[in-house]
XYZ file of C-alpha atoms in Angstrom:
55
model
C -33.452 0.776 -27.191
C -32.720 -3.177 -28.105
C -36.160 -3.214 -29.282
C -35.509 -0.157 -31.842
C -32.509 -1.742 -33.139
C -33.243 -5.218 -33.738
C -36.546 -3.886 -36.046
C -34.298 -1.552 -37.701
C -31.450 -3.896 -38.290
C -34.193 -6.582 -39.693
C -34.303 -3.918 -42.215
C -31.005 -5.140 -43.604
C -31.321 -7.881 -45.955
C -34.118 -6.041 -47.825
C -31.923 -3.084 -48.200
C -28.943 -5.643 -49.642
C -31.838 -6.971 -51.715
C -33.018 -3.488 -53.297
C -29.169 -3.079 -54.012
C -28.328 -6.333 -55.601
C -31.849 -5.471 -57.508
C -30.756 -2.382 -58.874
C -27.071 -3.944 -59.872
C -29.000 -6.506 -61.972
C -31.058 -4.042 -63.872
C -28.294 -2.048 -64.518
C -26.470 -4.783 -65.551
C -29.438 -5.639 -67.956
C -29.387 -2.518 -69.658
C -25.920 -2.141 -70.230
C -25.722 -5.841 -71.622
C -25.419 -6.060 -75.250
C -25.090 -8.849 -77.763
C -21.230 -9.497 -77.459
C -21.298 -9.346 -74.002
C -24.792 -10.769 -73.445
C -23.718 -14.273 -72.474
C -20.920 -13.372 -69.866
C -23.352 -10.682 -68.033
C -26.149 -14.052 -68.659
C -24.258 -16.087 -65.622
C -23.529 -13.030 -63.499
C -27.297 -12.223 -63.543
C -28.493 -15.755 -63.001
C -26.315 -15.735 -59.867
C -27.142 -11.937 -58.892
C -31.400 -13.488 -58.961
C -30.862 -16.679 -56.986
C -28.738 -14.505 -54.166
C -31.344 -12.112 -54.139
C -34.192 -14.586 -53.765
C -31.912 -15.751 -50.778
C -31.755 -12.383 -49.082
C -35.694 -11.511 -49.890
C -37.138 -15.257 -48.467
């Protein structure tokens, strides 16, 4: 049984990963030019914690 949930719980960071993925794409299509540069900063930071989680 510890073996079952230690490969399922490794599972974890790709699932916060596929989330934080999907929050940025939204976030890209929703992003227009007056609010381009505030969403700009949010999705730089959104990348670099999902390269984190993904590595």
């Amino acid at each position: 049984m510890i073996h079952v949930a230690v490969i399922v719980g490794s599972y974890g960071p790709f699932a916060i990963g596929m989330i934080l993925g999907i929050v940025t794409l939204i976030l890209t299509i929703i992003a227009t030019k007056k609010n381009r540069k505030t969403f700009s900063r949010k999705l730089e930071e959104l990348t670099i914690v999902m390269n984190y989680l993904l590595l």
